[in-house]
Coordinates of C-alpha atoms in Angstrom, one line a residue:
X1 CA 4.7 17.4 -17.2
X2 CA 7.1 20.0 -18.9
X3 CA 5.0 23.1 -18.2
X4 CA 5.7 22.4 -14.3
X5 CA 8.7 23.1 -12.3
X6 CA 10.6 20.4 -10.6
X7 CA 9.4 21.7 -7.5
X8 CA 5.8 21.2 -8.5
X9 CA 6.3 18.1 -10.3
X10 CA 8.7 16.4 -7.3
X11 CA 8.7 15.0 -3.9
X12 CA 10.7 16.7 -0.8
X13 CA 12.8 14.8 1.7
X14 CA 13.5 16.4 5.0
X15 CA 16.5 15.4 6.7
X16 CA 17.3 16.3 10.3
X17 CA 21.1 16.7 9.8
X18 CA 21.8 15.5 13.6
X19 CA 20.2 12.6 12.9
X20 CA 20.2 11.2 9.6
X21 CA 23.7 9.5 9.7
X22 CA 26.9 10.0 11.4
X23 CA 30.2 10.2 9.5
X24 CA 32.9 10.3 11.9
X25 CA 31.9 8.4 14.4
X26 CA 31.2 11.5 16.6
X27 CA 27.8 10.6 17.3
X28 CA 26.3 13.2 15.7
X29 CA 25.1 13.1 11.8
X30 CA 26.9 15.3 9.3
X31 CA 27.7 15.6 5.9
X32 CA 29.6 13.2 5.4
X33 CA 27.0 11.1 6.6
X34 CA 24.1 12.2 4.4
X35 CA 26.9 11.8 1.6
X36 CA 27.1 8.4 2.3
X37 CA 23.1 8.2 2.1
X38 CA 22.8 9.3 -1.3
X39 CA 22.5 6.5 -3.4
X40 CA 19.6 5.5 -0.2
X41 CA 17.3 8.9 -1.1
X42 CA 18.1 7.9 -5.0
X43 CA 16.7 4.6 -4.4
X44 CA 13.6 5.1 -2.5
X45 CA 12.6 8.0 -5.0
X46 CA 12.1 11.7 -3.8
X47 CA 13.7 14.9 -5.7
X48 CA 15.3 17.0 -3.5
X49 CA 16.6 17.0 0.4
X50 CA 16.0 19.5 2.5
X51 CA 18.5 20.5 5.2
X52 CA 17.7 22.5 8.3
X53 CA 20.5 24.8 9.4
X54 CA 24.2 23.2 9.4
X55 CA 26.1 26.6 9.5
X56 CA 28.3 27.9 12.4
X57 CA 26.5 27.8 15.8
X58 CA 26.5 28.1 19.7
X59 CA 23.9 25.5 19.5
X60 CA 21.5 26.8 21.8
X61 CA 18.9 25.7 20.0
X62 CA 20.7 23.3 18.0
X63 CA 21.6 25.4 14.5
X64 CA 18.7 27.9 14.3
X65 CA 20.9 30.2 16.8
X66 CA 23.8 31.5 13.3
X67 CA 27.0 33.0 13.9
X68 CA 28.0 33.3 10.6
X69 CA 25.1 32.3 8.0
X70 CA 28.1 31.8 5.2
X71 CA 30.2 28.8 6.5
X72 CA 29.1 25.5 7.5
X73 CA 29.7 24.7 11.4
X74 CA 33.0 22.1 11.8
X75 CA 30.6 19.7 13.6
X76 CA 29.1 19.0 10.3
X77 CA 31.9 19.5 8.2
X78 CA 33.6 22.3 5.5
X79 CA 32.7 24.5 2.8
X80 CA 34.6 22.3 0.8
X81 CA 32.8 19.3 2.2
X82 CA 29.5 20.9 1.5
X83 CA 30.5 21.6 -2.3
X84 CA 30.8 17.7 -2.5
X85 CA 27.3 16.8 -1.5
X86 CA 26.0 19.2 -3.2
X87 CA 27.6 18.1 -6.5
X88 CA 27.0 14.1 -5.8
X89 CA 23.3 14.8 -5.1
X90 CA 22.7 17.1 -8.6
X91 CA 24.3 13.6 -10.3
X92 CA 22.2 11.2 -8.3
X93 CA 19.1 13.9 -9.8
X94 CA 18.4 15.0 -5.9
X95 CA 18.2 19.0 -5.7
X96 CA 18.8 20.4 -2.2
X97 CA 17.6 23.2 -0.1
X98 CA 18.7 24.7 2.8
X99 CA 17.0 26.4 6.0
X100 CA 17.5 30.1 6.1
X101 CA 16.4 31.8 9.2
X102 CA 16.0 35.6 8.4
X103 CA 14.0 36.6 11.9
X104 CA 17.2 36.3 13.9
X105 CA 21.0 35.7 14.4
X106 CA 23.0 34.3 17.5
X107 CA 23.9 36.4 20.0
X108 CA 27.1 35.9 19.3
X109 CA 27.0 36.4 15.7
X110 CA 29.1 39.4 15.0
X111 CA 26.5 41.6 13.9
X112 CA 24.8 41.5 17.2
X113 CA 28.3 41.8 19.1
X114 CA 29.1 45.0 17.4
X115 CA 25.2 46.1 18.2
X116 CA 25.3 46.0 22.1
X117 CA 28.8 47.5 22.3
X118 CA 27.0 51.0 22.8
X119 CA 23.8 52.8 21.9
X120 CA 25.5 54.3 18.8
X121 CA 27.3 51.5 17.6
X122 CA 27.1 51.2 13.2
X123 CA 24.8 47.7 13.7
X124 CA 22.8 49.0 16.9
X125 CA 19.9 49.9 15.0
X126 CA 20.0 46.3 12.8
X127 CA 18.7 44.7 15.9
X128 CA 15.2 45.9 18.1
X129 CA 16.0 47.9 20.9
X130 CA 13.7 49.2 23.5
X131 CA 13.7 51.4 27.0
X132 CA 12.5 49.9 30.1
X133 CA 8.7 50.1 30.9
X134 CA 7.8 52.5 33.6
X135 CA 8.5 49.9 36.1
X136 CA 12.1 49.4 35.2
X137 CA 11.1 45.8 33.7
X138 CA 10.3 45.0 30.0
X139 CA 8.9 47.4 27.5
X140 CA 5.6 45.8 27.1
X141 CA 4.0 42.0 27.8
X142 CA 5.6 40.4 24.8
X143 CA 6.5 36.3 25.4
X144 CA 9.0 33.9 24.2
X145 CA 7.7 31.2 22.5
X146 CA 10.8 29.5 23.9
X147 CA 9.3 30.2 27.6
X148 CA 9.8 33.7 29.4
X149 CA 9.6 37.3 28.2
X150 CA 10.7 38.0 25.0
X151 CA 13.2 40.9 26.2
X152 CA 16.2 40.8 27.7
X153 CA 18.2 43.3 29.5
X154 CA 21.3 44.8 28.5
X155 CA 23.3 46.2 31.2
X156 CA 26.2 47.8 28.7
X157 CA 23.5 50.1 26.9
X158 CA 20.6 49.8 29.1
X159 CA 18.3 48.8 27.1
X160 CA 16.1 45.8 26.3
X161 CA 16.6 43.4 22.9
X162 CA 13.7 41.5 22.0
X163 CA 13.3 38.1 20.7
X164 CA 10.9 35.7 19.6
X165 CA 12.4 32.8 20.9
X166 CA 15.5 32.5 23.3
X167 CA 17.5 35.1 24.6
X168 CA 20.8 33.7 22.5
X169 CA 18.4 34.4 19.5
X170 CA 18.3 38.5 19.3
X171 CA 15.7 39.3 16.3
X172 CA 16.5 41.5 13.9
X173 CA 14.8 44.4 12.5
X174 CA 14.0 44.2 9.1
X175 CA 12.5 48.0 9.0
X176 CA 16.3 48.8 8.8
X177 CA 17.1 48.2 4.5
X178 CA 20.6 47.5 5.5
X179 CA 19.7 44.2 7.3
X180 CA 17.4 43.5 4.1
X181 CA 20.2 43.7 1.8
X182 CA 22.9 41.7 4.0
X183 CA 20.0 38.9 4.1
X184 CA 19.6 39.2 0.8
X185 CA 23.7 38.7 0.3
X186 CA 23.3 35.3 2.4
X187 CA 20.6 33.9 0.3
X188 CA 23.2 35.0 -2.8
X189 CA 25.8 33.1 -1.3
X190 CA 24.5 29.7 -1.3
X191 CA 22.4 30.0 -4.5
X192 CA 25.6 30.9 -6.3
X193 CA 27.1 27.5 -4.9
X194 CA 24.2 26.1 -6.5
X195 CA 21.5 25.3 -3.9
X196 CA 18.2 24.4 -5.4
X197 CA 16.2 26.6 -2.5
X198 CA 15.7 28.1 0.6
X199 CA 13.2 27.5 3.0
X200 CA 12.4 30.8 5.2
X201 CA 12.2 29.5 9.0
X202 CA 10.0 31.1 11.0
X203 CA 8.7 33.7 8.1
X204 CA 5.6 35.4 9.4
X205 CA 7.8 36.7 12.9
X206 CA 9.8 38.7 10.8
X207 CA 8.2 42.0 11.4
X208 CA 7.0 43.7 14.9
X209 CA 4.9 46.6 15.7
X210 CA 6.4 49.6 15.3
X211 CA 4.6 50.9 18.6
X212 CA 5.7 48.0 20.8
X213 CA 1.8 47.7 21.6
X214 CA 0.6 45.0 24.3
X215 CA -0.5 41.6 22.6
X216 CA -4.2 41.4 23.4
X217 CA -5.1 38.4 26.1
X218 CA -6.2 34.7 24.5
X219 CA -9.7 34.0 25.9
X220 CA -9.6 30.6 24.8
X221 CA -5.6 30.0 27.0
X222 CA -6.4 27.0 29.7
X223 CA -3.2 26.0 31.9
X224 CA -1.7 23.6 30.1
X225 CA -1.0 25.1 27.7
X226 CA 2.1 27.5 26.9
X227 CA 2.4 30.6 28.4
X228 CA 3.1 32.5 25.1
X229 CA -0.3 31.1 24.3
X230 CA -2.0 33.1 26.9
X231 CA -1.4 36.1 24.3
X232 CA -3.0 36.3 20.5
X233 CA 0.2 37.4 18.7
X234 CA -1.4 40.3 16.7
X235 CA 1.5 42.7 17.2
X236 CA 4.5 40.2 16.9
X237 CA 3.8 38.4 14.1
X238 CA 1.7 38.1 10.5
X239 CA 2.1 41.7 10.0
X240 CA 0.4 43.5 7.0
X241 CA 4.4 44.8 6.8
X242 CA 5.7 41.2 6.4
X243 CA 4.3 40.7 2.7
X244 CA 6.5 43.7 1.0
X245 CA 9.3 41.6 2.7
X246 CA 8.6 38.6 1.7
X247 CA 8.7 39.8 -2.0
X248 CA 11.7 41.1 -1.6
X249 CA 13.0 37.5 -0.9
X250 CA 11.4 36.3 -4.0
X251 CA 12.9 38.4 -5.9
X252 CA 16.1 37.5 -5.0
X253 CA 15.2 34.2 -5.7
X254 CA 13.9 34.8 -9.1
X255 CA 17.4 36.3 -9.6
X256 CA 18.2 32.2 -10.3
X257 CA 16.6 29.4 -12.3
X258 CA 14.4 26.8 -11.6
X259 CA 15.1 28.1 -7.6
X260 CA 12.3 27.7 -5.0
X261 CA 11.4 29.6 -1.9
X262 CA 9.3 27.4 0.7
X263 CA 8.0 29.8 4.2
X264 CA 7.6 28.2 7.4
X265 CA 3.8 29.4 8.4
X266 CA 2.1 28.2 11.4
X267 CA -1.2 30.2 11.0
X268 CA -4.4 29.6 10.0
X269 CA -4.9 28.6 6.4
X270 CA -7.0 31.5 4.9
X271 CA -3.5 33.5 6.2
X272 CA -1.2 30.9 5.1
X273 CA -2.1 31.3 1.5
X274 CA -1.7 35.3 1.4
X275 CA 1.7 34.3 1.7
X276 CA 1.8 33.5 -2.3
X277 CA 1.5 37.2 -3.0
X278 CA -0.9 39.4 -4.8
X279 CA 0.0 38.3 -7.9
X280 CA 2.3 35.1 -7.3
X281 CA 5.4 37.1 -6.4
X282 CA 5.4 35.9 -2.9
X283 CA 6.5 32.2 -1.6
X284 CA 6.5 29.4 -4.1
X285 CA 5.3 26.9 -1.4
X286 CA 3.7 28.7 1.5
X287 CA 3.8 25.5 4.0
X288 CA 0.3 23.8 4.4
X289 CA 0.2 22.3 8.5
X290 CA -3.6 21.4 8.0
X291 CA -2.1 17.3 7.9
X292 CA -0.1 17.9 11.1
X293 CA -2.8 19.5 13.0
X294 CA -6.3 18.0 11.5
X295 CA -7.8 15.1 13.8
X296 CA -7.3 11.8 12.0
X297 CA -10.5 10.6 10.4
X298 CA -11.8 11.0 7.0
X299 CA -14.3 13.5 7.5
X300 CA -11.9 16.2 9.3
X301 CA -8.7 15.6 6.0
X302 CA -11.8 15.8 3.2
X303 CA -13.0 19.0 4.6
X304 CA -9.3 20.2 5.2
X305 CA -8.2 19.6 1.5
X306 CA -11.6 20.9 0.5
X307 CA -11.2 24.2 1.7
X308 CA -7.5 24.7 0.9
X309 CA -8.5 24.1 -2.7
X310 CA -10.9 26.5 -2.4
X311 CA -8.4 29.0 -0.7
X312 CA -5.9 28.6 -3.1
X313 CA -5.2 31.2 -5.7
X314 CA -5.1 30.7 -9.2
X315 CA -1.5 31.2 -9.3
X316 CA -1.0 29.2 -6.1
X317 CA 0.5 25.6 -6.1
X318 CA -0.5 23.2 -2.7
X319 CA 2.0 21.5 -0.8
X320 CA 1.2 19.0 1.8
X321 CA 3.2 17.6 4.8
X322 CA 2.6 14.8 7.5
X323 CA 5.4 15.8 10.1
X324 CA 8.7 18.0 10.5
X325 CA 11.5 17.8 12.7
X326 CA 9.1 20.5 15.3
X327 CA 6.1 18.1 15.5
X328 CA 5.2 14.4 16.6
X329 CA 5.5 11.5 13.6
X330 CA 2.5 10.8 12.4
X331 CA 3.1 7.3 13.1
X332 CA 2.3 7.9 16.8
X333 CA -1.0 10.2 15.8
X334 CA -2.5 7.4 13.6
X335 CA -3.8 3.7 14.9
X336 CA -1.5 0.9 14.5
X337 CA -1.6 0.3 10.8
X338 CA -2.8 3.3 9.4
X339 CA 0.7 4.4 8.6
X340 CA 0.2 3.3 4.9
X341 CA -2.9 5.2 4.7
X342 CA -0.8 8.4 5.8
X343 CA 1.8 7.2 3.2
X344 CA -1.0 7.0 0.1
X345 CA -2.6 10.6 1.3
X346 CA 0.7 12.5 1.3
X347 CA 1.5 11.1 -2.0
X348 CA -1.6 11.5 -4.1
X349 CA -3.1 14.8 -2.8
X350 CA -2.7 17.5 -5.2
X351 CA 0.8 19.9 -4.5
X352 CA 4.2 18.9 -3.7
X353 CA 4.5 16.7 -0.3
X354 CA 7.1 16.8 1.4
X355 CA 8.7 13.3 3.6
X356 CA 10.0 13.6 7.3
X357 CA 13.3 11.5 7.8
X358 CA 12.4 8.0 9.1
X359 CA 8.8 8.5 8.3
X360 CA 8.7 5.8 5.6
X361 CA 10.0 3.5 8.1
X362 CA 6.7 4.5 10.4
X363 CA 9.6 5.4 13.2
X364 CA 7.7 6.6 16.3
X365 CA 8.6 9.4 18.4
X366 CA 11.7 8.0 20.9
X367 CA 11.0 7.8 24.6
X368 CA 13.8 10.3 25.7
X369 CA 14.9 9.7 29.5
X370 CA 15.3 12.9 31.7
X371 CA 19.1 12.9 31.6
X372 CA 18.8 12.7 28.0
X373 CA 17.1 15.9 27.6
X374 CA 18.6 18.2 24.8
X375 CA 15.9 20.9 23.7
X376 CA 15.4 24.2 24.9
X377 CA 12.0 24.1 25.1
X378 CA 11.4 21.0 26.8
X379 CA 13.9 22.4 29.6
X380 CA 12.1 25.9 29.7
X381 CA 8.7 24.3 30.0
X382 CA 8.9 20.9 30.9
X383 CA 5.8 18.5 31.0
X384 CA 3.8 20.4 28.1
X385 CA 4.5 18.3 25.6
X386 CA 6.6 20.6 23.2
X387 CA 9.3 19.0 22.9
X388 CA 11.3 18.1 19.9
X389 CA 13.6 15.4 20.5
X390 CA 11.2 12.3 20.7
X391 CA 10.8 13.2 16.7
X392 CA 14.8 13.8 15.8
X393 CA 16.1 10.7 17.2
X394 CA 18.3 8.9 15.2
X395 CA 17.9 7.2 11.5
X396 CA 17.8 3.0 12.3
X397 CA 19.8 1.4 9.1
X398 CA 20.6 -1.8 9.9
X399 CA 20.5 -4.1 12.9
X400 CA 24.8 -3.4 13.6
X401 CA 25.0 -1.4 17.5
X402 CA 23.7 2.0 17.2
X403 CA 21.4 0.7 14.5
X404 CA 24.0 1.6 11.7
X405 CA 23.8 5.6 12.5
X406 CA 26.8 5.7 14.2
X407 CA 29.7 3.9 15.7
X408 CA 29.5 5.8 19.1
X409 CA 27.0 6.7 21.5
X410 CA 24.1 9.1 19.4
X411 CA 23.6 12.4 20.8
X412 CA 20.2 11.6 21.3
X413 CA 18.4 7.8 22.1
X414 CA 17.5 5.7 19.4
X415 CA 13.9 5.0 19.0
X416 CA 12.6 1.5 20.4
X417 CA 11.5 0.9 17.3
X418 CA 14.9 0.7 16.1
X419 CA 15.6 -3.0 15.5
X420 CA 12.4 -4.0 13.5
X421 CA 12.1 -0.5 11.8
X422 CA 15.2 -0.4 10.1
X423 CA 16.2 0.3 6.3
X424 CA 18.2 -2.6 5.7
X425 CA 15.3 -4.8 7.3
X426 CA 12.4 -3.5 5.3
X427 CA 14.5 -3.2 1.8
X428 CA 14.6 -6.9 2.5
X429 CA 10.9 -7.0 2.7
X430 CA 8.4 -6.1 -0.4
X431 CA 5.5 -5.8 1.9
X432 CA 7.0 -3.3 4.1
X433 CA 6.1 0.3 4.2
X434 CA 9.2 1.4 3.2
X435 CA 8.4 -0.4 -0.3
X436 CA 4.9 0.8 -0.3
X437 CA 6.1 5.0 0.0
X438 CA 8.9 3.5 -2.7
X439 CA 6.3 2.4 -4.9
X440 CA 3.6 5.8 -4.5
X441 CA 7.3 7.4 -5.4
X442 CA 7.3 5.8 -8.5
X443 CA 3.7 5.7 -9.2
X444 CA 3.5 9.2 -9.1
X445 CA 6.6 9.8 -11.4
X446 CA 5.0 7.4 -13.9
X447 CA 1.3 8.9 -14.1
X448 CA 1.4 12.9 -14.9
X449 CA -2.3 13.2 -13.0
X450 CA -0.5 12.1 -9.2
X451 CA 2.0 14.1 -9.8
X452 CA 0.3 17.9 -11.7
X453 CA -3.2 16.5 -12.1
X454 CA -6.2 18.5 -10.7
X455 CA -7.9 17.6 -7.4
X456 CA -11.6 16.4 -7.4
X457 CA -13.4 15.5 -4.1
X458 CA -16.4 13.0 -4.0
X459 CA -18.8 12.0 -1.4
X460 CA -18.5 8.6 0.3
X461 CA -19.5 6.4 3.0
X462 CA -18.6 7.5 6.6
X463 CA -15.2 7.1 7.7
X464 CA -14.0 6.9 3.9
X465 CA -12.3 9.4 2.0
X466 CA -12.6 9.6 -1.7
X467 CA -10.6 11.7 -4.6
X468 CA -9.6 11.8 -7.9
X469 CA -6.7 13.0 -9.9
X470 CA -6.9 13.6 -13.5
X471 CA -4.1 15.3 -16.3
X472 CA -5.1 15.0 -20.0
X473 CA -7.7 12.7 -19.6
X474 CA -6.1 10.1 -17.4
X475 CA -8.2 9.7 -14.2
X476 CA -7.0 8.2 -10.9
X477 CA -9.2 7.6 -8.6
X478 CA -8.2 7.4 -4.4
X479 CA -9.5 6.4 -1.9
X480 CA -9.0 5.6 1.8
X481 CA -10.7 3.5 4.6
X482 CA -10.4 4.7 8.0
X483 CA -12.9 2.7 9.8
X484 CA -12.1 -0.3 11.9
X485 CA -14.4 -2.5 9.6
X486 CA -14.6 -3.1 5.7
X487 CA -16.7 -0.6 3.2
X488 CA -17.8 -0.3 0.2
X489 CA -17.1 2.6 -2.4
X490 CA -19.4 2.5 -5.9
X491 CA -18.2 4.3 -8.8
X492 CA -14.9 2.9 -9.2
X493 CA -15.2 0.6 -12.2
X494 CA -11.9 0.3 -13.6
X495 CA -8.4 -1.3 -12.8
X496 CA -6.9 -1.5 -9.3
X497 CA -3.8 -0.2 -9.7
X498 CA -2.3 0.0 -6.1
X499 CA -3.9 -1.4 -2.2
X500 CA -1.9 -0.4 0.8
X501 CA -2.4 -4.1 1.8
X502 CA -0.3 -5.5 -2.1
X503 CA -4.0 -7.5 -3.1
X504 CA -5.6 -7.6 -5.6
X505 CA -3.6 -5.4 -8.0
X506 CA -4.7 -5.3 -11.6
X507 CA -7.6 -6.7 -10.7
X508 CA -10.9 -5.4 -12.7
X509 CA -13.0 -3.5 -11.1
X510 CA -17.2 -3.6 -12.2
X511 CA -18.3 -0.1 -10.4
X512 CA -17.7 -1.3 -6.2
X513 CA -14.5 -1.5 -4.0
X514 CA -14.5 -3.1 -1.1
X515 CA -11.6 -1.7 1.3
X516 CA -10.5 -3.5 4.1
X517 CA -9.9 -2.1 7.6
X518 CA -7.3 0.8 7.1
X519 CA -7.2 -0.3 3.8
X520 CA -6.2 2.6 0.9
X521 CA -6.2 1.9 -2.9
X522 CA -5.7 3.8 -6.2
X523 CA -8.0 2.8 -9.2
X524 CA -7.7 3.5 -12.5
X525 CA -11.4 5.1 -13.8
X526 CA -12.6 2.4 -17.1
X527 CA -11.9 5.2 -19.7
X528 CA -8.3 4.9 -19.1
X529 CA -7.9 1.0 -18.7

């Protein structure tokens, strides 16, 4: 597996920094805490952690809102402090990347303070500014996808700021080179401190109409549903602009070696991929969402990793997720059970997965009481649904008060699941799922085709899904049983190599495999036994 990066060949863990584990007995996780988890992310198997934002904040919404994108918020810890886990996870062979969120700043970042002292102030024009419409309100119908318009008035200057999401979060305006090359400074900061990568938040907002046009009306809006939703986005985001941009970052990127640039990209697929470049200058890992938003049945994830096959470009590598710290856990999406199927699809698909916090534990998203309330968007549009805490509560460890994560109160619930879902328990157990993700970890570091092999899809009976992976030769067959009853699959004569439900293994196979209810298996093809 030479020829492939790290980042092709390797496994991503995504930690919610919050809520991973709490150092100080503050409540709230930190470095120190994730410091102490090392030897835990070592152990279960993945290759790098991935850290959403820990750098100086107002918090509003909770890190993404930067003050100063080149220090590390005392609430988490120091520079110095940073350094350290950065060094103890390159021993432990764990790489780790951080957020970086180039679509905007806080508003109390000092960029944006110097920008609204006056209309000719140095930094005015590195943020978007805008007139009143004819009616003294907003300069067109743009939204917030926090809830609101997506201007807000300055009184000092007059004018209207956009941005995308809340009014503490000013955009910036990356027509202007200057802001460009002081993003481009940031990313050279923490790559020279030896982070393994960056992944872009928020990527295809980064550039806006130059005209300020009205987004066009969503015919297919319902209430219910978001306000922002009631516009299609045409003007405010995926801009034919954003792509010279997004090389840009690359190249500062390529600057380093063995450095990877992951985009956030909620769009749909046939526009996520254009995000790899013309010529695979763009984002290494363009993130794929077609696991967090496909239905949950056979037919609907086939067809899905079907046609992002197809989509890709030569030059383009997959990636796969189940969850992040924006969306509901798959554990709630899925029937009781079907937790190790979503374990054993992550980690055989072709591309580099990448594993939500907690998610190997098949933690649920935490019932979080009114008073317990801590993201924006849940307060700016209550009852939708779009909340994020239920899916960053807490890490469960142990079965110690606050399940281990803390000797205080957490800043957020823990999850009911708590007590039977946690770590120490399930180390404890071989059956449990946290084994079962531990041993697709190390199944796929031992056989080259899980891990770089190419992806072949096959038919199969209804409600089953049915793959193969193959490098060199060596041919791995998957497949997966959705259905609440057994099937059959023919043309698996081999040696089983691995069953969701531990039976059977190394069993011979003669040509049929009968899977269980829920039931997933790997199979080594006869040429290779």
């Amino acid at each position: 597996m030479t020829d492939f990066a790290w980042w092709q060949r390797g496994v991503i863990y995504q930690i919610y920094p919050r809520s991973f584990q709490d150092g100080n007995g503050d409540g709230v996780g930190d470095l120190a805490g994730i410091r102490r988890r090392l030897d835990y992310l070592a152990w279960l198997g993945v290759d790098a952690l991935w850290i959403p934002p820990i750098y100086p904040s107002p918090m509003a919404d909770f890190g993404y809102d930067i003050a100063d994108h080149c220090a590390i918020d005392p609430l988490f810890g120091t520079l110095d402090e940073f350094d350290v886990l950065l060094a103890e996870a390159h021993e432990r062979g764990l790489r780790v990347i951080l957020d970086f969120v180039p679509n905007h700043t806080s508003d109390r970042h000092p960029w944006f303070e110097e920008a609204r002292r006056s209309r000719d102030a140095r930094r005015r024009d590195w943020y978007l500014w805008a007139d009143p419409g004819a009616d003294g309100g907003p300069p067109n119908n743009w939204r917030s996808h926090f809830g609101g318009a997506a201007w807000t008035f300055d009184p000092g200057s007059g004018q209207y700021y956009l941005h995308t999401f809340l009014a503490a979060q000013p955009d910036l305006n990356w027509r202007n080179p200057e802001v460009a090359e002081a993003m481009a400074q940031v990313m050279r900061f923490w790559l020279d401190r030896g982070v393994d990568g960056l992944r872009l938040d928020a990527i295809w907002h980064l550039i806006k109409d130059r005209h300020l046009r009205n987004n066009p009306p969503d015919p297919g809006w319902h209430p219910g549903l978001p306000e922002h939703e009631k516009l299609l986005h045409v003007f405010t985001s995926d801009r034919p602009e954003v792509q010279p941009l997004v090389c840009a970052l690359r190249d500062v990127v390529d600057e380093y070696r063995e450095r990877v640039l992951i985009g956030e990209l909620y769009l749909p697929i046939e526009r996520v991929v254009a995000y790899y470049g013309a010529r695979g200058n763009g984002i290494h890992l363009p993130a794929n969402a077609l696991l967090i938003g496909a239905p949950w049945d056979a037919e609907s994830i086939g067809a899905a990793a079907d046609r992002y096959e197809a989509l890709l470009p030569t030059f383009g590598w997959p990636n796969w997720a189940l969850g992040n710290h924006d969306k509901p856990r798959i554990a709630g999406r899925v029937p009781r059970g079907h937790e190790r199927l979503a374990a054993l699809l992550l980690l055989t698909l072709r591309g580099t997965p990448t594993l939500y916090y907690g998610d190997e534990l098949g933690m649920r998203d935490g019932d979080i009481p009114p008073a317990a309330i801590q993201d924006p968007i849940e307060r700016n549009m209550p009852g939708l649904g779009r909340g994020r805490d239920p899916q960053r509560t807490p890490m469960p460890w142990d079965d110690s008060p606050h399940a281990g994560f803390s000797t205080a109160e957490p800043w957020l619930p823990l999850s009911a699941d708590g007590p039977r879902l946690h770590v120490a328990g399930q180390q404890a157990d071989p059956a449990s799922l946290l084994h079962l993700y531990r041993r697709l970890l190390q199944l796929r570091r031992a056989e080259p085709a899980l891990a770089v092999g190419r992806y072949l899809g096959h038919g199969a009976p209804a409600g089953t899904l049915h793959f193969e992976r193959e490098h060199q030769g060596r041919r791995l067959a998957v497949a997966l049983n959705f259905n609440e009853t057994a099937r059959t699959l023919s043309g698996l004569a081999g040696q089983l190599v691995l069953s969701t439900l531990g039976r059977d293994e190394g069993c011979a196979l003669d040509g049929a495999l009968t899977l269980l209810p829920g039931e997933g298996a790997i199979v080594a093809l006869a040429e290779q036994v």
